[in-house]
Amino acid sequence: MRHILSVLVNDQPRVLARVAGLLGRRNFNIESISVGESEEPGLSRMVIATRGDEQTMEQVQKQLHKLVDVIKVQDLHDHSAVERELLLVKVGAGPATRMEISGIIEPFRASIVDVGPHSLIVQATGERSKLDALMELLHPYGIKEVARTGVTALSRGANKAGVALTAGG
Amino acid sequence: MAQRLAMSAERSEDLTQPQQEYSGSEILLRCLIEEGVEVIFGYPGGAVLPIYDSLYHGAVKHLLARHEQGAIHAAEGYARATGKPGVVIATSGPGATNLVTGIANAQMDSIPLVCITGNVNQDLIGTDAFQEADITGITMPITKHSYLVTDVRELPRVVKEAFHIASTGRPGPVLVDIPKDVSNGKTGYHYPEQVHIRGYQPKTDPHPLQITRLHQALAEAKKPLILAGGGVVTSGGEHELIAFAETARVPVTTTLMGLGGFPGQHPLWLGMPGMHGTYAANHALLECDLLIGIGARFDDRVTMGRLDKFATGAKIVHIDIDPAEIGKNVDTYIPIVGDVKKSLSAALEGLPRSRSEAWVKRVQGWYREKPNRYRDSDQVLKPQWVIRHLHESTGGDAIVTTDVGQHQMWVAQYFPFAKPRSFITSGGLGTMGFGFPAAIGAQLAHPEATVISVTGDGGFQMTSQELAVIALGNIPVKVAVLNNRCLGMVRQWQEVFYKKRYSEVDLADSPDFVKLAEAYHVKAWRAESKEEAARAWKEALSAPGPAVVDFRIHPEENVYPMVAPGKGLDEMIMGEEES
Ligand SMILES: Cc1ncc(C[n+]2csc(CCOP(=O)(O)OP(=O)(O)O)c2C)c(N)n1
């Protein structure tokens, strides 16, 4: 089962290394980690996409909580959440195929952000599955380079990410 | 405490004037004094020269080990004997990396330590400078928390937090890495009275609802069993445990780390469980209908990793201060997050008696009929006999440390520990070289106590250089080397699982331990028979200072009972000794 964890952490040097190291060491599988500023100065929000059964997820949360720099952990799976990822993909494209590609990406609300003589760069945001679908359609044109940010997410409406588990030792 | 420092030497004026600026290293020392640190274990070097210069006044006792591993194990021994954080200082680079084994060891056994390392000047960090090591990075997976101090003004807060984190909740090692420019930097001094760490609030009080559920489960149980671990010792909950077991009529098995947390001669005690556990403890684990884990983490040396054969018919209650331990290895029916002592005293109120009388009789019968046994001999010296003799000769009134291997298991099996903190061993990491320096730390903590370091001929050679320390300080540690001329535990595994293909376990060409000790000016004896052993030990015990006895035990003795890795607790090898 796929889970998205929203983790509030102290904005300290090495906090990403602590979190990533912990997950690796405990043999938890990670799809992506993204981190950036949060609404509160001094705290960052880390969004971790991972897979595991209920028991594994409970362990992941508890182990994360043991880190002194971790303030709050919430599994967004339990809440309705908005989930996004940014994709940049450089596709092989000469003058003949540009129009075709632009037609393909339009329903995805993606845009062409750079055009070169033999390639162009498509930018898209959305849920992972949507970006995967777009990638599949672009495949026949020749994918030259891809960069994805990994998932970031926020719970919807009144839910404030991070109130699920009380701070522990 | 500040007065103690003020009395010493020429700096007295500085310390009575709060406005004054101090160097980082002086601030560090003041912080340590405020924390009540009595002794620091360490080894100097370039990056900690400012700190050692501050120690020059002697305001805090410092013990110069002969290897940083010796220093940190001694600090652990001190912490394990007292419950107070042990403090160790090492220089940057190789000094710091020599601490790694001890840090991992403390982390695995939840031992409070504050490890202070020096680092190169901050402008050199990241340049592969001379004696630079990213010790914060290296130790990240094996510390409870760590700090790289980047500003001298942060130092008091960091030290305060380090001691707090190390000693509260589930204790553990905290690393404080101090670059040389920070220990040389100057600022005013103010030690914070309190700590506020937003992400660290250990929960010590158990949830009343879960206590009620425990009561209900106990009232229904016919075959309850307590599995008590190191958490009982850490929390100081031994009296509550006795009261609990006696009131509810529940037999108790104590893990390696829990030995001494319940009296080894109590009628409800079943011995140690697991790989080298007693028949009674293991069979009780197989058959119980309610298993109450108390400050124990269901390690694979206890469960054998075979959860399909571990307490399968039991409801499991798990009391632990670390919420992450609950549900980590076994499914828990009643989780109780809290300090062991507090949880047990909460449970004592209104504690029902279980309907366990027939069960208690039965497990006591097992314990009586199938105790740990060995075949004694008058021709050769048997290690089990030696351990029993150590117990008898001291009336059990001793602190015993061990290394890792067969001798460790024999101590666990044949020395019935009566009191917590009297057995000091490397449980989780299983670190050879631990026991002897740990004994030094324990002895410094309890100068009047009889401290015995039981060690193997292999393990002793990993840290025997610390003989210099007991000699120089006249620290009366008594070292009992159980010398079987081989890496005994490995030899045993090769015998049982590798068809006696004894690969690289022969230690027959070890140095003469008597001469080795004497070279360090430590008195020493050798014993080949029971008579010699008894005589040598008597003289060693009554010698005023340190002593080493080289017990030449039978080289082919094995530790039984034994459960092979991958087997369940129902498949114990009882050993031929136990006909
Ligand atoms: C540092 C370290 N290296 C290797 C081991 C693996 N090991 C476990 S027991 C053992 C043999 C110990 O031999 P000795 O110290 O002579 O004790 P004995 O088993 O003979 O009592 C070894 C090598 C270990 N536990 N620790």
Coordinates of N, CA, C and O in Angstrom, one line a residue, chain B residues 278-414:
Chain B
T278 N 17.2 -21.3 30.0 CA 16.9 -22.5 30.7 C 15.7 -23.2 30.1 O 14.9 -22.6 29.3
Y279 N 15.7 -24.5 30.3 CA 14.5 -25.3 29.9 C 13.2 -24.7 30.4 O 12.3 -24.5 29.6
A280 N 13.2 -24.3 31.6 CA 12.0 -23.8 32.3 C 11.5 -22.5 31.6 O 10.4 -22.4 31.2
A281 N 12.5 -21.6 31.4 CA 12.1 -20.3 30.8 C 11.6 -20.5 29.4 O 10.6 -20.0 29.0
N282 N 12.3 -21.3 28.6 CA 11.9 -21.5 27.2 C 10.6 -22.2 27.1 O 9.7 -21.9 26.2
H283 N 10.4 -23.2 27.9 CA 9.1 -23.9 27.8 C 8.0 -23.1 28.4 O 6.8 -23.2 27.9
A284 N 8.3 -22.3 29.3 CA 7.2 -21.4 29.8 C 6.8 -20.4 28.7 O 5.7 -20.1 28.5
L285 N 7.8 -19.9 27.9 CA 7.6 -19.0 26.8 C 6.7 -19.7 25.7 O 5.8 -19.1 25.1
L286 N 6.9 -21.0 25.5 CA 6.2 -21.8 24.5 C 4.7 -21.9 24.9 O 3.8 -22.0 24.1
E287 N 4.5 -22.1 26.2 CA 3.2 -22.5 26.7 C 2.3 -21.4 27.3 O 1.2 -21.7 27.6
C288 N 2.9 -20.3 27.7 CA 2.2 -19.3 28.4 C 0.9 -18.8 27.7 O 0.9 -18.9 26.4
D289 N -0.1 -18.3 28.4 CA -1.3 -17.8 27.7 C -1.3 -16.3 27.9 O -2.1 -15.6 27.2
L290 N -0.4 -15.7 28.7 CA -0.3 -14.3 28.8 C 1.2 -14.0 29.0 O 1.8 -14.4 29.9
L291 N 1.8 -13.2 28.1 CA 3.2 -12.9 28.2 C 3.3 -11.4 28.4 O 2.9 -10.6 27.6
I292 N 3.9 -11.0 29.5 CA 4.1 -9.6 29.9 C 5.5 -9.2 29.7 O 6.4 -9.5 30.5
G293 N 5.8 -8.6 28.6 CA 7.2 -8.1 28.3 C 7.4 -6.8 29.0 O 6.6 -5.8 28.8
I294 N 8.4 -6.7 29.9 CA 8.6 -5.5 30.6 C 10.0 -4.9 30.4 O 11.0 -5.5 30.8
G295 N 10.1 -3.8 29.6 CA 11.4 -3.2 29.3 C 12.3 -4.2 28.6 O 13.5 -4.3 28.8
A296 N 11.7 -5.1 27.8 CA 12.4 -6.1 27.0 C 12.0 -5.9 25.6 O 10.8 -5.6 25.3
R297 N 12.9 -6.1 24.6 CA 12.6 -5.8 23.3 C 12.4 -6.9 22.3 O 12.5 -6.8 21.1
F298 N 12.2 -8.1 22.9 CA 11.9 -9.3 22.0 C 13.0 -9.5 21.0 O 12.7 -9.7 19.8
D299 N 14.2 -9.4 21.4 CA 15.4 -9.6 20.6 C 15.4 -11.0 20.0 O 14.9 -12.0 20.6
D300 N 16.1 -11.2 18.9 CA 16.1 -12.5 18.3 C 17.0 -13.5 19.0 O 16.9 -14.7 18.7
R301 N 17.7 -13.1 20.0 CA 18.4 -14.1 20.9 C 17.4 -14.7 21.9 O 17.7 -15.7 22.5
V302 N 16.3 -14.0 22.0 CA 15.2 -14.5 22.9 C 14.1 -15.2 22.1 O 13.8 -16.4 22.4
T303 N 13.7 -14.6 21.0 CA 12.6 -15.2 20.2 C 13.2 -16.2 19.2 O 12.4 -17.0 18.6
M304 N 14.5 -16.2 18.9 CA 15.1 -16.9 17.9 C 14.6 -16.5 16.5 O 14.8 -17.2 15.5
G305 N 13.9 -15.4 16.4 CA 13.4 -14.9 15.2 C 12.3 -15.8 14.7 O 11.8 -15.6 13.6
R306 N 11.9 -16.8 15.5 CA 10.9 -17.8 15.0 C 9.6 -17.4 15.7 O 9.2 -18.1 16.7
L307 N 8.9 -16.4 15.2 CA 7.7 -15.9 15.9 C 6.6 -17.0 15.8 O 5.6 -17.0 16.6
D308 N 6.7 -17.9 14.8 CA 5.7 -18.9 14.7 C 5.8 -20.0 15.8 O 5.0 -20.8 16.0
K309 N 6.9 -19.9 16.5 CA 7.1 -20.8 17.7 C 7.3 -20.1 19.0 O 7.9 -20.6 19.9
F310 N 6.9 -18.8 19.0 CA 7.2 -18.0 20.2 C 5.9 -17.6 20.8 O 5.1 -16.8 20.2
A311 N 5.6 -18.1 22.0 CA 4.4 -17.6 22.7 C 3.1 -17.5 21.8 O 2.4 -16.6 21.9
T312 N 3.0 -18.6 21.0 CA 1.9 -18.5 20.0 C 0.5 -18.5 20.6 O -0.4 -17.9 20.0
G313 N 0.4 -19.1 21.8 CA -1.0 -19.1 22.4 C -1.2 -18.0 23.4 O -2.1 -18.0 24.2
A314 N -0.3 -17.0 23.4 CA -0.4 -16.0 24.4 C -0.8 -14.6 23.9 O -0.5 -14.2 22.8
K315 N -1.5 -14.0 24.8 CA -1.8 -12.5 24.6 C -0.5 -11.8 25.0 O 0.0 -12.1 26.1
I316 N 0.0 -10.9 24.2 CA 1.2 -10.2 24.6 C 1.0 -8.8 25.1 O 0.3 -8.0 24.4
V317 N 1.5 -8.6 26.3 CA 1.4 -7.2 26.9 C 2.8 -6.7 26.7 O 3.8 -7.4 27.0
H318 N 3.0 -5.5 26.3 CA 4.4 -4.9 26.2 C 4.4 -3.6 26.9 O 3.8 -2.6 26.5
I319 N 5.3 -3.5 27.9 CA 5.5 -2.3 28.6 C 6.9 -1.7 28.2 O 7.9 -2.4 28.4
D320 N 6.9 -0.5 27.6 CA 8.2 0.0 27.2 C 8.1 1.5 27.1 O 7.1 2.1 26.7
I321 N 9.2 2.2 27.5 CA 9.2 3.6 27.4 C 9.3 4.1 25.9 O 9.0 5.2 25.6
D322 N 9.9 3.2 25.1 CA 10.0 3.6 23.7 C 8.9 3.1 22.9 O 8.8 1.9 22.6
P323 N 8.0 3.9 22.4 CA 6.8 3.5 21.7 C 7.2 2.6 20.4 O 6.4 1.8 20.0
A324 N 8.4 2.9 19.9 CA 8.8 2.2 18.6 C 9.1 0.7 18.9 O 9.1 -0.1 18.0
E325 N 9.4 0.4 20.2 CA 9.6 -1.0 20.5 C 8.3 -1.8 20.5 O 8.4 -3.0 20.2
I326 N 7.2 -1.1 20.7 CA 6.0 -1.9 20.8 C 5.5 -2.2 19.4 O 5.3 -1.3 18.6
G327 N 5.3 -3.4 19.1 CA 4.9 -3.9 17.7 C 6.1 -4.0 16.8 O 5.8 -4.3 15.6
K328 N 7.3 -3.7 17.2 CA 8.4 -3.8 16.3 C 8.7 -5.3 15.9 O 8.9 -5.6 14.8
N329 N 8.8 -6.1 16.9 CA 9.1 -7.5 16.7 C 8.0 -8.5 16.9 O 7.9 -9.5 16.2
V330 N 7.1 -8.2 17.8 CA 5.9 -9.1 18.0 C 4.6 -8.2 18.1 O 4.7 -7.1 18.4
D331 N 3.5 -8.9 17.7 CA 2.2 -8.2 17.7 C 1.8 -8.1 19.2 O 1.9 -9.0 20.0
T332 N 1.4 -6.9 19.5 CA 1.1 -6.7 20.9 C -0.4 -6.5 21.2 O -1.1 -5.8 20.4
Y333 N -0.9 -7.2 22.2 CA -2.4 -7.2 22.5 C -2.7 -6.0 23.4 O -3.6 -5.3 23.2
I334 N -1.8 -5.7 24.4 CA -2.0 -4.6 25.2 C -0.7 -3.8 25.2 O 0.3 -4.2 25.8
P335 N -0.6 -2.6 24.5 CA 0.6 -1.8 24.5 C 0.6 -0.8 25.7 O -0.4 -0.2 26.0
I336 N 1.7 -0.8 26.5 CA 1.7 0.2 27.6 C 3.0 1.0 27.4 O 4.1 0.5 27.6
V337 N 2.8 2.2 26.9 CA 4.0 3.1 26.7 C 4.3 3.9 28.0 O 3.4 4.6 28.5
G338 N 5.4 3.6 28.6 CA 5.7 4.4 29.8 C 7.0 3.8 30.5 O 7.5 2.8 30.1
D339 N 7.4 4.6 31.5 CA 8.6 4.2 32.3 C 8.2 2.9 33.0 O 7.1 2.8 33.5
V340 N 9.1 1.9 33.1 CA 8.8 0.6 33.7 C 8.4 0.8 35.1 O 7.4 0.2 35.6
K341 N 9.2 1.5 35.9 CA 8.9 1.7 37.3 C 7.5 2.3 37.5 O 6.7 1.8 38.3
K342 N 7.2 3.4 36.8 CA 5.9 4.1 36.9 C 4.8 3.1 36.4 O 3.7 3.1 37.0
S343 N 5.0 2.4 35.4 CA 4.0 1.6 34.8 C 3.7 0.5 35.8 O 2.5 0.1 36.1
L344 N 4.7 -0.1 36.4 CA 4.5 -1.2 37.3 C 3.8 -0.7 38.6 O 2.9 -1.3 39.1
S345 N 4.2 0.5 39.1 CA 3.6 0.9 40.3 C 2.1 1.3 40.0 O 1.2 1.1 40.9
A346 N 1.8 1.8 38.8 CA 0.4 2.1 38.4 C -0.3 0.7 38.4 O -1.5 0.6 38.9
A347 N 0.3 -0.3 37.9 CA -0.4 -1.6 37.8 C -0.6 -2.2 39.1 O -1.5 -3.0 39.3
L348 N 0.3 -1.9 40.1 CA 0.2 -2.5 41.4 C -1.1 -2.2 42.1 O -1.7 -2.9 42.9
E349 N -1.7 -1.0 41.8 CA -2.9 -0.6 42.4 C -4.1 -1.4 41.9 O -4.4 -1.4 40.7
G350 N -4.7 -2.2 42.7 CA -5.8 -3.0 42.3 C -5.4 -4.2 41.4 O -6.1 -4.8 40.7
L351 N -4.1 -4.6 41.6 CA -3.6 -5.8 40.8 C -4.3 -7.1 41.2 O -4.2 -7.4 42.4
P352 N -4.9 -7.8 40.3 CA -5.5 -9.0 40.7 C -4.5 -10.2 40.8 O -3.4 -10.1 40.2
R353 N -4.9 -11.2 41.4 CA -4.1 -12.4 41.5 C -4.5 -13.3 40.3 O -5.7 -13.4 40.0
S354 N -3.6 -13.8 39.5 CA -4.0 -14.6 38.4 C -4.3 -16.0 38.9 O -3.9 -16.4 40.0
R355 N -5.0 -16.8 38.1 CA -5.4 -18.2 38.5 C -4.3 -19.1 38.0 O -4.5 -20.0 37.2
S356 N -3.1 -18.9 38.6 CA -1.9 -19.5 38.0 C -1.3 -20.6 38.9 O -0.2 -21.0 38.6
E357 N -1.9 -20.9 40.0 CA -1.2 -21.8 41.0 C -0.7 -23.0 40.4 O 0.5 -23.4 40.6
A358 N -1.5 -23.7 39.6 CA -1.0 -25.0 39.0 C 0.2 -24.8 38.1 O 1.2 -25.5 38.0
W359 N 0.1 -23.7 37.3 CA 1.1 -23.3 36.3 C 2.4 -23.0 37.1 O 3.5 -23.5 36.7
V360 N 2.3 -22.2 38.1 CA 3.5 -21.8 38.9 C 4.2 -23.1 39.4 O 5.4 -23.2 39.2
K361 N 3.4 -24.0 39.9 CA 4.0 -25.3 40.4 C 4.7 -26.0 39.2 O 5.8 -26.5 39.4
R362 N 4.1 -26.0 38.1 CA 4.6 -26.8 37.0 C 5.9 -26.2 36.5 O 6.9 -26.9 36.3
V363 N 6.0 -24.8 36.3 CA 7.2 -24.2 35.8 C 8.3 -24.3 36.9 O 9.5 -24.5 36.5
Q364 N 7.9 -24.2 38.1 CA 9.0 -24.4 39.2 C 9.5 -25.8 39.1 O 10.7 -26.0 39.4
G365 N 8.7 -26.7 38.8 CA 9.1 -28.1 38.7 C 10.1 -28.3 37.6 O 11.2 -28.9 37.7
W366 N 9.8 -27.6 36.4 CA 10.8 -27.7 35.3 C 12.1 -27.1 35.8 O 13.2 -27.6 35.4
Y367 N 12.0 -26.0 36.4 CA 13.3 -25.3 36.8 C 14.1 -26.1 37.8 O 15.3 -26.2 37.7
R368 N 13.4 -26.8 38.7 CA 14.1 -27.7 39.6 C 14.7 -28.9 38.9 O 15.8 -29.3 39.1
E369 N 13.9 -29.5 38.0 CA 14.3 -30.8 37.4 C 15.3 -30.6 36.3 O 16.1 -31.5 36.0
K370 N 15.2 -29.5 35.6 CA 16.1 -29.3 34.5 C 16.9 -27.9 34.6 O 16.7 -27.0 33.8
P371 N 17.6 -27.8 35.7 CA 18.4 -26.6 35.8 C 19.6 -26.6 34.9 O 19.8 -27.6 34.2
N372 N 20.3 -25.5 34.8 CA 21.5 -25.5 34.0 C 22.5 -26.5 34.7 O 22.7 -26.4 35.9
R373 N 23.0 -27.4 33.9 CA 23.9 -28.4 34.5 C 25.2 -28.6 33.7 O 25.2 -28.4 32.5
Y374 N 26.2 -29.1 34.4 CA 27.4 -29.4 33.6 C 28.0 -30.6 34.4 O 27.7 -30.9 35.5
R375 N 28.9 -31.3 33.7 CA 29.5 -32.5 34.3 C 30.8 -32.0 34.9 O 31.7 -31.5 34.2
D376 N 30.9 -32.0 36.2 CA 32.1 -31.5 36.8 C 33.3 -32.5 36.7 O 33.0 -33.7 36.3
S377 N 34.4 -32.1 37.0 CA 35.6 -32.9 36.9 C 36.7 -32.5 37.9 O 36.7 -31.4 38.3
D378 N 37.4 -33.5 38.3 CA 38.5 -33.2 39.2 C 39.9 -33.2 38.4 O 40.9 -32.8 39.0
Q379 N 39.8 -33.6 37.2 CA 41.0 -33.6 36.4 C 41.3 -32.3 35.7 O 42.4 -31.8 35.7
V380 N 40.2 -31.7 35.2 CA 40.3 -30.4 34.5 C 39.5 -29.4 35.2 O 38.6 -29.7 35.9
L381 N 39.8 -28.1 34.9 CA 39.1 -27.0 35.5 C 37.9 -26.7 34.6 O 38.1 -26.4 33.4
K382 N 36.7 -26.7 35.2 CA 35.5 -26.4 34.4 C 35.1 -25.0 34.6 O 35.0 -24.5 35.8
P383 N 34.8 -24.3 33.5 CA 34.4 -22.9 33.6 C 33.2 -22.6 34.5 O 33.2 -21.7 35.3
Q384 N 32.3 -23.6 34.4 CA 31.1 -23.4 35.2 C 31.4 -23.4 36.7 O 30.9 -22.7 37.5
W385 N 32.3 -24.3 37.0 CA 32.8 -24.4 38.4 C 33.4 -23.1 38.9 O 33.2 -22.6 40.0
V386 N 34.2 -22.5 38.0 CA 34.9 -21.3 38.3 C 33.9 -20.2 38.6 O 34.0 -19.5 39.6
I387 N 32.9 -20.1 37.7 CA 31.9 -19.0 37.9 C 31.2 -19.2 39.3 O 31.0 -18.3 40.0
R388 N 30.8 -20.5 39.6 CA 30.1 -20.8 40.8 C 31.0 -20.4 42.0 O 30.6 -19.8 43.0
H389 N 32.3 -20.7 41.8 CA 33.3 -20.3 42.9 C 33.4 -18.8 43.1 O 33.4 -18.3 44.2
L390 N 33.4 -18.1 42.0 CA 33.4 -16.6 42.1 C 32.2 -16.2 42.9 O 32.3 -15.2 43.7
H391 N 31.0 -16.8 42.6 CA 29.8 -16.4 43.3 C 29.9 -16.7 44.8 O 29.7 -15.9 45.7
E392 N 30.3 -17.9 45.1 CA 30.4 -18.3 46.5 C 31.5 -17.5 47.3 O 31.2 -17.1 48.4
S393 N 32.6 -17.3 46.6 CA 33.7 -16.6 47.3 C 33.3 -15.1 47.7 O 33.9 -14.6 48.6
T394 N 32.4 -14.6 47.0 CA 32.0 -13.2 47.2 C 30.6 -13.1 47.9 O 30.1 -12.0 48.2
G395 N 30.0 -14.3 48.1 CA 28.6 -14.3 48.6 C 27.7 -13.6 47.6 O 26.6 -13.1 48.0
G396 N 28.2 -13.5 46.4 CA 27.3 -12.8 45.3 C 27.4 -11.3 45.4 O 26.8 -10.6 44.6
D397 N 28.2 -10.8 46.4 CA 28.2 -9.4 46.6 C 29.4 -8.8 45.8 O 30.4 -8.5 46.3
A398 N 29.1 -8.7 44.5 CA 30.2 -8.2 43.6 C 29.5 -7.6 42.3 O 28.3 -8.0 42.0
I399 N 30.2 -6.8 41.7 CA 29.8 -6.3 40.3 C 30.6 -7.1 39.3 O 31.8 -7.2 39.4
V400 N 29.9 -7.8 38.4 CA 30.6 -8.7 37.5 C 30.4 -8.1 36.1 O 29.3 -7.8 35.7
T401 N 31.5 -7.9 35.4 CA 31.4 -7.5 34.0 C 31.9 -8.7 33.1 O 32.7 -9.5 33.6
T402 N 31.4 -8.8 31.9 CA 31.9 -9.8 31.0 C 32.2 -9.2 29.7 O 31.8 -8.2 29.3
D403 N 33.0 -10.0 28.9 CA 33.1 -9.8 27.5 C 32.1 -10.6 26.8 O 31.0 -10.8 27.4
V404 N 32.4 -11.0 25.6 CA 31.4 -11.7 24.9 C 31.9 -13.1 24.4 O 33.0 -13.2 24.0
G405 N 31.0 -14.1 24.6 CA 31.4 -15.4 24.2 C 30.9 -16.4 25.2 O 29.9 -16.1 25.9
Q406 N 31.5 -17.6 25.3 CA 31.1 -18.6 26.2 C 31.1 -18.2 27.7 O 30.1 -18.4 28.4
H407 N 32.2 -17.5 28.1 CA 32.3 -17.1 29.5 C 31.1 -16.2 29.9 O 30.6 -16.3 31.0
Q408 N 30.7 -15.4 28.9 CA 29.6 -14.5 29.2 C 28.3 -15.3 29.5 O 27.6 -15.0 30.4
M409 N 28.1 -16.3 28.7 CA 26.9 -17.1 28.9 C 27.0 -17.9 30.2 O 26.0 -18.1 30.9
W410 N 28.2 -18.4 30.5 CA 28.4 -19.2 31.8 C 28.1 -18.2 33.0 O 27.6 -18.7 34.0
V411 N 28.6 -17.0 32.9 CA 28.3 -16.1 34.0 C 26.8 -15.9 34.1 O 26.2 -16.0 35.2
A412 N 26.1 -15.7 32.9 CA 24.7 -15.5 33.0 C 24.0 -16.7 33.5 O 23.0 -16.6 34.2
Q413 N 24.5 -17.9 33.3 CA 23.8 -19.1 33.7 C 24.2 -19.5 35.2 O 23.3 -20.1 35.9
Y414 N 25.4 -19.2 35.6 CA 25.8 -19.8 36.9 C 26.1 -18.8 38.0 O 26.5 -19.1 39.1

